[in-house]
Amino acid sequence: MKVKRVQNILILGGTSKAAELAAKLVQQPDTRVISSLAGRTRNPATLPGETRIGGFGGVEGLAAYIADENIHLVIDATHPFATQISANAIEATAIAGVKLEQDQRLPWQKQDGDIWHSVVSGEEAAALIPAGARVFLALGSQHLSPFYCRKDVYFLVRMVDAPGDILQFENHDLMAAKPGVTVAAELQTIKAHRISHLVCRNSGGKHGYTKIAAARQLGVPIFMIERPDPVC
Ligand code: NAP
């Protein structure tokens, strides 16, 4: 009797691209797909295939997981700002002797009509915001503190999960929501709050791009936090 060989694939995820990949790969015959999430989102969407949540315990932990689960292929489809897990994946797959594919979103490129100030950090963006500005902060809760010192600025803060702690802004509104699905929705948000500037990270991908297109249409300048260098 011929025994079918199951291919076990580990997707390092947390992005919509990783979810799309899982949906595609589970369709393949004799394939077991495990998506791994860091656990940063409170109620992550259900993914096709299996899901595991939480850190592995560094390079050694990931290498051990790969061996224990008899993983044949690791796909790094993590968020482009999650550089530590990507570096760990390179080392761990080398130790475990399995193939690694990198499938990450390309950064957004400036288009005609975009007014972008590229910055390396939230601190740099915070220092450059003009006095009296009305700023749309499209950043996660762990990236807000550099902006607290700008008492002279109004902030519209949008994040997927409402923060556990009170935000220490002088003048702000909180929008616990995902990025607007359509450009029209983002135009509405920007207009309703009379936004003069947008701050976001160059995450790439189609889901977060609607705000960029809306800012372009309205001539709203963007402080674009560019991607960090990979962890060596
Ligand atoms: P990171 O700095 O690359 O990773 C830190 C640790 O988190 C890793 O060493 C690993 O812990 C664990 N980890 C990260 N991704 C994992 C995954 N897919 N499965 C299992 N464990 C994972 O990433 P981060 O701390 O999550 O975030 C860094 C930046 O990326 C932040 O700016 C964040 O906003 C952004 N980001 C991350 C995600 C995400 O899903 N991770 C999503 C959106 C944005 P062990 O060493 O214990 O294995």
Coordinates of N, CA and C and ligand atoms in Angstrom, one line a residue:
M1 N 0.8 -1.2 0.0 CA 0.0 0.0 0.0 C 0.9 1.3 0.0
K2 N 0.5 2.2 -0.9 CA 1.3 3.4 -0.9 C 0.8 4.4 0.1
V3 N 1.8 4.9 1.0 CA 1.4 5.8 2.0 C 1.6 7.2 1.5
K4 N 0.5 8.0 1.6 CA 0.6 9.4 1.2 C 1.4 10.2 2.1
R5 N 2.3 11.1 1.6 CA 3.1 11.9 2.5 C 2.4 13.3 2.7
V6 N 2.2 13.6 3.9 CA 1.6 14.9 4.2 C 2.6 16.0 4.3
Q7 N 2.4 17.1 3.7 CA 3.3 18.2 3.8 C 2.8 19.1 4.9
N8 N 3.7 19.4 5.9 CA 3.3 20.3 7.0 C 3.9 21.6 6.7
I9 N 3.0 22.6 6.7 CA 3.5 24.0 6.4 C 3.2 24.9 7.6
L10 N 4.2 25.6 8.1 CA 4.0 26.6 9.1 C 4.1 28.0 8.5
I11 N 3.0 28.7 8.7 CA 2.9 30.1 8.2 C 3.1 31.0 9.4
L12 N 4.1 31.8 9.4 CA 4.3 32.9 10.4 C 3.5 34.0 10.0
G13 N 2.4 34.3 10.7 CA 1.4 35.2 10.2 C 1.1 36.4 11.0
G14 N -0.2 36.8 11.0 CA -0.6 38.1 11.7 C -0.9 39.1 10.7
T15 N -1.0 38.8 9.4 CA -1.3 39.7 8.3 C -2.4 39.2 7.4
S16 N -3.0 40.0 6.7 CA -4.1 39.6 5.8 C -3.5 38.7 4.7
K17 N -2.2 39.0 4.3 CA -1.6 38.2 3.3 C -1.4 36.8 3.8
A18 N -1.0 36.6 5.0 CA -0.8 35.3 5.6 C -2.1 34.5 5.6
A19 N -3.2 35.2 5.9 CA -4.5 34.6 6.0 C -4.9 34.1 4.6
E20 N -4.6 34.9 3.6 CA -5.0 34.6 2.2 C -4.2 33.3 1.8
L21 N -2.9 33.3 2.2 CA -2.0 32.2 1.9 C -2.6 30.9 2.5
A22 N -3.0 31.0 3.8 CA -3.5 29.8 4.5 C -4.7 29.3 3.8
A23 N -5.6 30.2 3.3 CA -6.8 29.8 2.6 C -6.5 29.1 1.3
K24 N -5.4 29.5 0.7 CA -5.0 28.9 -0.6 C -4.4 27.5 -0.3
L25 N -3.5 27.5 0.7 CA -2.7 26.2 0.9 C -3.6 25.1 1.5
V26 N -4.6 25.4 2.2 CA -5.4 24.3 2.8 C -6.2 23.6 1.7
Q27 N -6.3 24.2 0.5 CA -7.0 23.6 -0.6 C -6.1 22.5 -1.2
Q28 N -4.8 22.5 -1.0 CA -3.9 21.5 -1.6 C -4.1 20.2 -0.9
P29 N -4.1 19.1 -1.6 CA -4.3 17.8 -1.0 C -3.0 17.4 -0.1
D30 N -3.3 16.7 0.9 CA -2.2 16.1 1.8 C -1.3 17.3 2.3
T31 N -2.0 18.3 2.7 CA -1.2 19.5 3.2 C -1.8 19.9 4.6
R32 N -1.0 19.9 5.6 CA -1.4 20.4 6.9 C -0.9 21.9 7.0
V33 N -1.7 22.8 7.3 CA -1.3 24.2 7.4 C -1.5 24.7 8.8
I34 N -0.4 25.2 9.4 CA -0.5 25.8 10.7 C -0.2 27.3 10.6
S35 N -1.1 28.1 11.1 CA -0.7 29.6 11.1 C -0.3 29.9 12.5
S36 N 0.8 30.7 12.6 CA 1.2 31.1 13.9 C 1.0 32.6 14.1
L37 N 0.4 33.0 15.2 CA 0.2 34.4 15.5 C 0.9 34.8 16.7
A38 N 1.4 36.0 16.8 CA 2.1 36.5 18.0 C 1.1 36.7 19.2
G39 N -0.2 36.9 18.9 CA -1.1 37.2 19.9 C -1.3 38.6 20.3
R40 N -1.0 39.5 19.3 CA -1.1 40.9 19.5 C -2.5 41.5 19.5
T41 N -3.4 40.7 18.7 CA -4.8 41.2 18.5 C -5.7 40.4 19.5
R42 N -6.6 41.1 20.1 CA -7.4 40.4 21.1 C -8.3 39.3 20.5
N43 N -9.0 39.6 19.4 CA -9.9 38.6 18.8 C -9.6 38.4 17.4
P44 N -8.5 37.7 17.1 CA -8.1 37.5 15.7 C -9.2 36.7 15.0
A45 N -9.3 37.0 13.7 CA -10.2 36.3 12.8 C -9.8 34.8 12.8
T46 N -10.8 33.9 12.6 CA -10.6 32.5 12.5 C -9.9 32.2 11.1
L47 N -8.8 31.4 11.2 CA -8.1 31.2 9.9 C -8.3 29.8 9.4
P48 N -8.2 29.6 8.1 CA -8.4 28.2 7.6 C -7.2 27.4 8.0
G49 N -7.4 26.1 8.3 CA -6.3 25.2 8.8 C -6.2 25.4 10.4
E50 N -5.0 25.0 10.9 CA -4.8 25.1 12.3 C -4.2 26.5 12.7
T51 N -4.4 26.9 13.9 CA -3.8 28.1 14.4 C -3.1 27.9 15.8
R52 N -2.0 28.4 15.9 CA -1.3 28.5 17.3 C -1.0 29.9 17.6
I53 N -1.0 30.2 18.9 CA -0.9 31.7 19.2 C 0.2 31.8 20.3
G54 N 1.1 32.8 20.2 CA 2.1 33.1 21.2 C 3.5 32.8 20.7
G55 N 4.5 33.4 21.3 CA 5.9 33.2 21.0 C 6.3 31.8 21.1
F56 N 7.4 31.5 20.4 CA 8.0 30.1 20.5 C 9.0 30.0 21.5
G57 N 9.6 31.1 22.0 CA 10.7 31.1 22.9 C 12.0 31.2 22.2
G58 N 12.1 32.2 21.3 CA 13.3 32.5 20.6 C 13.6 31.5 19.5
V59 N 14.8 31.6 19.0 CA 15.3 30.8 17.8 C 15.2 29.3 18.2
E60 N 15.7 29.0 19.4 CA 15.7 27.5 19.8 C 14.3 27.0 19.9
G61 N 13.4 27.8 20.4 CA 12.0 27.4 20.6 C 11.4 27.1 19.2
L62 N 11.6 28.0 18.3 CA 11.0 27.9 17.0 C 11.6 26.6 16.3
A63 N 12.9 26.5 16.4 CA 13.6 25.3 15.8 C 13.0 24.0 16.4
A64 N 12.8 24.0 17.7 CA 12.2 22.8 18.4 C 10.8 22.6 17.9
Y65 N 10.0 23.6 17.7 CA 8.6 23.5 17.2 C 8.6 22.9 15.8
I66 N 9.5 23.4 15.0 CA 9.6 22.9 13.6 C 9.9 21.4 13.6
A67 N 10.8 21.0 14.5 CA 11.2 19.5 14.6 C 10.0 18.7 15.2
D68 N 9.4 19.2 16.3 CA 8.3 18.5 17.0 C 7.1 18.3 16.0
E69 N 6.8 19.3 15.3 CA 5.6 19.2 14.4 C 5.9 18.7 13.0
N70 N 7.2 18.3 12.8 CA 7.6 17.7 11.6 C 7.3 18.7 10.4
I71 N 7.6 19.9 10.6 CA 7.3 21.0 9.6 C 8.3 20.8 8.4
H72 N 7.8 20.9 7.2 CA 8.6 20.8 6.0 C 9.0 22.1 5.4
L73 N 8.1 23.1 5.6 CA 8.2 24.4 5.0 C 7.7 25.5 5.9
V74 N 8.5 26.5 6.1 CA 8.1 27.7 6.9 C 7.9 28.8 5.9
I75 N 6.8 29.5 6.0 CA 6.6 30.7 5.2 C 6.5 31.9 6.1
D76 N 7.4 32.9 5.9 CA 7.3 34.1 6.7 C 6.5 35.1 6.0
A77 N 5.2 35.2 6.5 CA 4.3 36.2 6.0 C 4.0 37.2 7.1
T78 N 4.9 37.6 7.9 CA 4.7 38.4 9.1 C 4.6 39.9 8.6
H79 N 4.2 40.7 9.6 CA 4.1 42.2 9.3 C 5.6 42.7 9.1
P80 N 5.7 43.6 8.1 CA 7.1 44.1 7.8 C 7.8 44.8 9.0
F81 N 7.1 45.2 10.0 CA 7.7 45.8 11.1 C 8.1 44.8 12.2
A82 N 7.7 43.6 12.0 CA 8.0 42.5 12.9 C 9.3 41.8 12.5
T83 N 10.4 42.5 12.8 CA 11.7 42.1 12.2 C 12.3 40.9 13.1
Q84 N 12.0 40.9 14.4 CA 12.6 39.9 15.2 C 12.2 38.5 14.8
I85 N 10.9 38.3 14.6 CA 10.4 36.9 14.2 C 11.0 36.5 12.9
S86 N 11.1 37.5 12.0 CA 11.7 37.1 10.7 C 13.2 36.7 10.8
A87 N 13.9 37.4 11.6 CA 15.3 37.0 11.9 C 15.4 35.6 12.5
N88 N 14.4 35.4 13.5 CA 14.4 34.1 14.2 C 14.1 33.0 13.2
A89 N 13.2 33.3 12.2 CA 12.8 32.2 11.2 C 14.0 31.8 10.4
I90 N 14.8 32.8 10.0 CA 16.0 32.5 9.2 C 16.9 31.5 10.0
E91 N 17.2 31.9 11.2 CA 18.1 31.0 12.0 C 17.5 29.6 12.3
A92 N 16.2 29.7 12.7 CA 15.6 28.4 13.2 C 15.5 27.4 12.0
T93 N 15.1 27.9 10.8 CA 15.0 27.0 9.7 C 16.3 26.4 9.3
A94 N 17.4 27.3 9.5 CA 18.7 26.8 9.2 C 19.1 25.7 10.1
I95 N 18.8 25.9 11.4 CA 19.1 24.8 12.4 C 18.3 23.6 12.1
A96 N 17.0 23.7 11.8 CA 16.1 22.6 11.6 C 16.3 21.9 10.2
G97 N 17.0 22.7 9.4 CA 17.2 22.1 8.0 C 16.0 22.1 7.2
V98 N 15.1 23.0 7.3 CA 13.9 23.1 6.4 C 13.9 24.4 5.6
K99 N 13.1 24.3 4.6 CA 13.0 25.5 3.7 C 12.3 26.6 4.3
L100 N 12.7 27.8 4.0 CA 12.0 29.1 4.4 C 11.7 29.9 3.2
E101 N 10.4 30.2 3.1 CA 10.0 31.2 2.0 C 9.6 32.5 2.7
Q102 N 10.0 33.6 2.1 CA 9.6 34.9 2.6 C 8.5 35.5 1.7
D103 N 7.4 35.8 2.3 CA 6.3 36.3 1.5 C 5.7 37.6 2.2
Q104 N 6.5 38.6 2.1 CA 6.0 39.8 2.8 C 5.6 40.9 1.8
R105 N 4.7 41.8 2.4 CA 4.2 42.9 1.6 C 5.2 43.9 1.2
L106 N 5.2 44.3 0.0 CA 6.1 45.4 -0.5 C 5.7 46.7 0.1
P107 N 6.6 47.6 0.3 CA 6.2 48.9 0.9 C 5.4 49.7 -0.2
W108 N 4.6 50.6 0.3 CA 3.9 51.5 -0.6 C 4.9 52.4 -1.2
Q109 N 4.7 52.8 -2.5 CA 5.5 53.8 -3.2 C 4.8 55.1 -3.3
K110 N 5.5 56.1 -3.2 CA 4.9 57.5 -3.4 C 4.4 57.6 -4.8
Q111 N 3.1 58.1 -4.9 CA 2.5 58.4 -6.2 C 2.4 59.9 -6.5
D112 N 2.2 60.3 -7.7 CA 1.9 61.7 -8.1 C 0.8 62.2 -7.2
G113 N 1.0 63.3 -6.6 CA 0.0 63.9 -5.7 C 0.1 63.6 -4.3
D114 N 0.9 62.6 -3.9 CA 1.2 62.3 -2.5 C 2.1 63.3 -1.9
I115 N 1.8 63.7 -0.7 CA 2.8 64.6 0.0 C 3.3 63.8 1.2
W116 N 4.4 63.2 1.0 CA 5.0 62.4 2.1 C 6.2 63.0 2.7
H117 N 6.3 62.9 4.0 CA 7.6 63.2 4.7 C 8.0 61.8 5.3
S118 N 9.1 61.2 4.7 CA 9.5 60.0 5.2 C 10.3 60.2 6.5
V119 N 9.9 59.4 7.6 CA 10.6 59.5 8.8 C 11.0 58.1 9.3
V120 N 12.0 58.1 10.3 CA 12.4 56.7 10.7 C 11.7 56.3 12.0
S121 N 11.0 57.2 12.6 CA 10.4 56.8 13.9 C 9.2 57.7 14.2
G122 N 8.4 57.3 15.2 CA 7.3 58.1 15.7 C 7.9 59.4 16.3
E123 N 9.0 59.2 17.0 CA 9.7 60.4 17.6 C 10.0 61.5 16.6
E124 N 10.5 61.0 15.4 CA 10.8 62.0 14.4 C 9.5 62.7 13.9
A125 N 8.5 61.8 13.6 CA 7.2 62.4 13.2 C 6.7 63.4 14.2
A126 N 6.7 63.0 15.4 CA 6.1 63.9 16.5 C 6.8 65.3 16.5
A127 N 8.2 65.2 16.3 CA 8.9 66.5 16.3 C 8.6 67.4 15.1
L128 N 8.2 66.8 14.0 CA 8.0 67.6 12.8 C 6.5 68.1 12.6
I129 N 5.6 67.6 13.4 CA 4.2 68.0 13.3 C 4.1 69.5 13.6
P130 N 3.5 70.3 12.7 CA 3.4 71.7 13.0 C 2.4 72.0 14.1
A131 N 2.7 73.1 14.9 CA 1.8 73.5 16.0 C 0.4 73.7 15.5
G132 N -0.6 73.3 16.3 CA -2.0 73.5 15.9 C -2.6 72.5 14.9
A133 N -1.7 71.5 14.5 CA -2.2 70.6 13.5 C -3.3 69.7 14.1
R134 N -4.1 69.1 13.1 CA -5.1 68.1 13.5 C -4.6 66.8 12.8
V135 N -4.1 65.9 13.7 CA -3.4 64.7 13.1 C -4.2 63.4 13.3
F136 N -4.2 62.7 12.2 CA -4.8 61.3 12.2 C -3.7 60.4 12.5
L137 N -3.7 59.7 13.7 CA -2.6 58.7 14.0 C -3.2 57.3 13.7
A138 N -2.7 56.7 12.7 CA -3.1 55.4 12.3 C -2.0 54.4 12.8
L139 N -1.9 54.3 14.1 CA -0.8 53.5 14.7 C -1.4 52.6 15.8
G140 N -0.7 51.5 16.1 CA -1.1 50.7 17.2 C -0.8 51.4 18.6
S141 N -1.5 50.9 19.6 CA -1.4 51.5 21.0 C 0.0 51.6 21.5
Q142 N 0.9 50.6 21.1 CA 2.3 50.6 21.6 C 3.1 51.7 20.9
H143 N 2.6 52.4 20.0 CA 3.4 53.4 19.2 C 2.9 54.8 19.4
L144 N 2.1 55.1 20.5 CA 1.5 56.4 20.6 C 2.4 57.3 21.5
S145 N 3.1 56.8 22.5 CA 3.7 57.6 23.5 C 4.6 58.7 23.0
P146 N 5.3 58.6 21.8 CA 6.1 59.7 21.3 C 5.3 60.9 21.0
F147 N 4.0 60.8 20.9 CA 3.1 61.9 20.5 C 2.5 62.6 21.7
Y148 N 2.6 62.0 22.9 CA 2.0 62.6 24.1 C 2.5 64.0 24.4
C149 N 3.7 64.2 24.1 CA 4.3 65.5 24.4 C 3.8 66.7 23.6
R150 N 3.0 66.4 22.5 CA 2.5 67.4 21.6 C 1.2 67.9 22.1
K151 N 1.2 68.7 23.2 CA 0.0 69.2 23.8 C -0.7 70.2 22.9
D152 N 0.0 70.7 21.9 CA -0.6 71.8 21.1 C -1.3 71.2 19.8
V153 N -1.4 69.9 19.8 CA -1.9 69.2 18.6 C -3.2 68.4 18.9
Y154 N -4.2 68.4 18.1 CA -5.3 67.4 18.2 C -5.0 66.1 17.5
F155 N -5.3 65.0 18.2 CA -5.1 63.7 17.5 C -6.4 62.9 17.4
L156 N -6.6 62.3 16.2 CA -7.6 61.3 16.0 C -6.8 60.0 16.1
V157 N -7.1 59.2 17.1 CA -6.3 57.9 17.2 C -7.1 56.7 16.8
R158 N -6.6 56.0 15.8 CA -7.4 54.8 15.4 C -6.5 53.6 15.6
M159 N -7.2 52.6 16.2 CA -6.5 51.3 16.5 C -7.5 50.2 16.5
V160 N -7.1 49.0 16.2 CA -8.0 47.9 16.0 C -8.7 47.6 17.4
D161 N -7.9 47.5 18.4 CA -8.4 47.2 19.8 C -8.3 48.4 20.6
A162 N -9.4 48.7 21.4 CA -9.3 49.9 22.3 C -8.2 49.6 23.3
P163 N -7.5 50.7 23.7 CA -6.3 50.5 24.6 C -6.7 50.1 26.0
G164 N -5.9 49.3 26.7 CA -6.2 49.0 28.1 C -6.0 50.2 29.0
D165 N -5.0 51.1 28.7 CA -4.7 52.2 29.5 C -5.4 53.5 28.9
I166 N -5.5 54.5 29.8 CA -6.0 55.8 29.3 C -4.9 56.4 28.5
L167 N -5.3 57.0 27.3 CA -4.3 57.7 26.5 C -4.0 59.0 27.0
Q168 N -2.7 59.4 27.0 CA -2.3 60.6 27.7 C -2.2 61.8 26.7
F169 N -3.2 61.9 25.8 CA -3.2 63.1 24.9 C -3.9 64.2 25.6
E170 N -3.5 65.4 25.3 CA -4.3 66.6 25.8 C -5.6 66.7 25.1
N171 N -5.6 66.4 23.8 CA -6.8 66.7 23.0 C -6.9 65.6 21.9
H172 N -7.8 64.6 22.1 CA -7.9 63.5 21.1 C -9.3 62.9 21.1
D173 N -9.5 62.2 20.0 CA -10.7 61.3 19.9 C -10.1 59.9 19.6
L174 N -10.8 58.9 20.1 CA -10.3 57.5 19.9 C -11.4 56.8 19.0
M175 N -10.8 56.1 18.0 CA -11.6 55.4 17.1 C -11.1 53.9 17.1
A176 N -11.9 53.1 17.8 CA -11.4 51.7 17.9 C -12.0 51.0 16.7
A177 N -11.2 50.9 15.6 CA -11.8 50.3 14.3 C -10.6 49.9 13.5
K178 N -10.9 49.0 12.5 CA -10.0 48.6 11.5 C -9.9 49.7 10.5
P179 N -8.8 49.7 9.6 CA -8.8 50.7 8.5 C -10.0 50.7 7.7
G180 N -10.5 51.8 7.2 CA -11.6 51.9 6.4 C -11.4 51.0 5.1
V181 N -12.5 50.3 4.8 CA -12.4 49.3 3.6 C -12.3 50.1 2.3
T182 N -13.0 51.2 2.3 CA -13.1 52.0 1.0 C -12.4 53.3 1.2
V183 N -12.0 53.9 0.0 CA -11.4 55.2 0.1 C -12.5 56.2 0.5
A184 N -13.7 56.0 0.1 CA -14.8 56.9 0.5 C -14.9 56.9 2.1
A185 N -14.8 55.8 2.7 CA -14.9 55.7 4.2 C -13.7 56.5 4.8
E186 N -12.5 56.5 4.2 CA -11.4 57.2 4.8 C -11.5 58.7 4.5
L187 N -12.1 59.0 3.4 CA -12.4 60.5 3.1 C -13.3 61.0 4.1
Q188 N -14.3 60.2 4.4 CA -15.3 60.7 5.4 C -14.6 60.9 6.8
T189 N -13.8 60.0 7.2 CA -13.1 60.1 8.5 C -12.2 61.4 8.5
I190 N -11.5 61.6 7.5 CA -10.5 62.7 7.4 C -11.3 64.0 7.4
K191 N -12.4 64.0 6.6 CA -13.1 65.3 6.6 C -13.9 65.6 7.9
A192 N -14.5 64.5 8.5 CA -15.3 64.7 9.7 C -14.5 65.2 10.8
H193 N -13.2 64.9 10.9 CA -12.3 65.3 12.0 C -11.4 66.5 11.5
R194 N -11.7 67.0 10.4 CA -10.9 68.2 9.8 C -9.4 67.9 10.0
I195 N -9.0 66.7 9.5 CA -7.6 66.3 9.6 C -6.7 67.1 8.7
S196 N -5.5 67.6 9.3 CA -4.6 68.3 8.5 C -3.3 67.5 8.1
H197 N -3.1 66.4 8.9 CA -1.9 65.6 8.7 C -2.2 64.1 9.1
L198 N -1.6 63.2 8.4 CA -1.7 61.8 8.7 C -0.4 61.2 9.2
V199 N -0.4 60.4 10.2 CA 0.9 59.7 10.5 C 0.6 58.2 10.5
C200 N 1.4 57.4 9.7 CA 1.2 56.0 9.6 C 2.5 55.3 9.3
R201 N 2.5 54.0 9.3 CA 3.7 53.2 9.0 C 3.6 52.7 7.6
N202 N 4.8 52.5 7.0 CA 4.7 52.0 5.6 C 4.6 50.5 5.6
S203 N 3.4 50.1 6.0 CA 3.2 48.6 6.1 C 3.0 47.9 4.8
G204 N 2.6 48.6 3.8 CA 2.3 48.0 2.5 C 1.0 47.2 2.6
G205 N 0.6 46.6 1.5 CA -0.7 45.9 1.4 C -1.8 46.7 1.0
K206 N -2.9 46.0 0.6 CA -4.0 46.8 0.1 C -5.0 47.3 1.1
H207 N -5.0 46.6 2.3 CA -6.0 46.9 3.3 C -5.8 48.3 3.9
G208 N -4.6 48.7 4.2 CA -4.3 50.0 4.8 C -4.1 51.1 3.8
Y209 N -4.2 50.8 2.5 CA -3.9 51.8 1.5 C -5.0 52.8 1.3
T210 N -6.2 52.5 1.7 CA -7.3 53.4 1.4 C -7.1 54.8 2.1
K211 N -6.5 54.8 3.3 CA -6.2 56.1 3.9 C -5.2 56.9 3.1
I212 N -4.2 56.2 2.5 CA -3.2 56.9 1.7 C -3.8 57.5 0.5
A213 N -4.7 56.8 -0.2 CA -5.4 57.3 -1.4 C -6.3 58.5 -1.0
A214 N -7.0 58.4 0.2 CA -7.8 59.5 0.6 C -7.0 60.7 0.9
A215 N -5.9 60.6 1.6 CA -5.0 61.7 1.9 C -4.6 62.4 0.6
R216 N -4.2 61.6 -0.4 CA -3.8 62.1 -1.7 C -4.9 63.0 -2.3
Q217 N -6.1 62.4 -2.3 CA -7.2 63.2 -2.9 C -7.5 64.5 -2.2
L218 N -7.2 64.5 -0.9 CA -7.5 65.8 -0.1 C -6.3 66.6 0.1
G219 N -5.2 66.2 -0.4 CA -3.9 67.0 -0.3 C -3.4 67.0 1.1
V220 N -3.7 66.0 1.9 CA -3.3 65.9 3.3 C -1.9 65.3 3.4
P221 N -0.9 66.1 3.9 CA 0.4 65.5 4.0 C 0.5 64.3 5.0
I222 N 1.4 63.4 4.7 CA 1.6 62.2 5.5 C 3.0 62.2 6.1
F223 N 3.1 61.9 7.4 CA 4.4 61.5 8.0 C 4.5 60.0 7.9
M224 N 5.3 59.5 7.0 CA 5.3 58.1 6.7 C 6.5 57.4 7.5
I225 N 6.2 56.6 8.5 CA 7.3 56.0 9.2 C 7.8 54.8 8.4
E226 N 9.0 54.9 7.9 CA 9.5 53.8 7.0 C 9.9 52.6 7.8
R227 N 10.1 51.5 7.0 CA 10.4 50.2 7.6 C 11.8 50.2 8.3
P228 N 11.8 49.4 9.4 CA 13.1 49.3 10.1 C 14.1 48.4 9.3
D229 N 15.3 48.5 9.5 CA 16.3 47.6 8.9 C 16.1 46.2 9.5
P230 N 16.3 45.1 8.7 CA 16.1 43.8 9.3 C 17.1 43.6 10.5
V231 N 16.6 42.7 11.4 CA 17.4 42.4 12.6 C 18.5 41.4 12.1
C232 N 19.8 41.6 12.4 CA 20.8 40.7 11.9 C 21.1 39.6 12.9
Ligands
NAP1 P1 8.7 41.0 16.5 O1 9.4 42.1 17.2 O2 9.2 40.5 15.2 O3 8.7 39.7 17.4 C1 8.8 39.7 18.9 C2 8.5 38.3 19.4 O4 7.1 38.1 19.2 C3 9.2 37.2 18.6 O5 10.5 37.0 18.9 C4 8.3 36.0 18.9 O6 8.5 35.6 20.2 C5 6.9 36.7 18.9 N1 6.3 36.7 17.6 C6 6.2 37.6 16.6 N2 5.5 37.2 15.6 C7 5.1 36.0 15.9 C8 4.3 35.0 15.2 N3 3.7 35.3 14.0 N4 4.1 33.8 15.8 C9 4.6 33.5 17.0 N5 5.4 34.4 17.7 C10 5.6 35.6 17.1 O7 7.2 41.3 16.3 P2 6.1 42.1 17.3 O8 6.7 42.3 18.7 O9 4.9 41.3 17.2 O10 5.9 43.4 16.6 C11 7.0 44.3 16.1 C12 6.4 45.3 15.2 O11 5.5 44.7 14.2 C13 5.5 46.2 16.0 O12 5.7 47.5 15.5 C14 4.1 45.7 15.7 O13 3.1 46.8 15.6 C15 4.2 45.2 14.3 N6 3.1 44.2 14.0 C16 3.3 42.9 14.4 C17 2.2 42.0 14.1 C18 2.3 40.6 14.5 O14 1.4 39.8 14.2 N7 3.4 40.1 15.1 C19 1.1 42.5 13.4 C20 1.0 43.8 13.1 C21 2.0 44.7 13.4 P3 9.4 34.4 20.5 O15 10.8 34.9 20.3 O16 9.1 34.0 21.9 O17 9.1 33.3 19.5

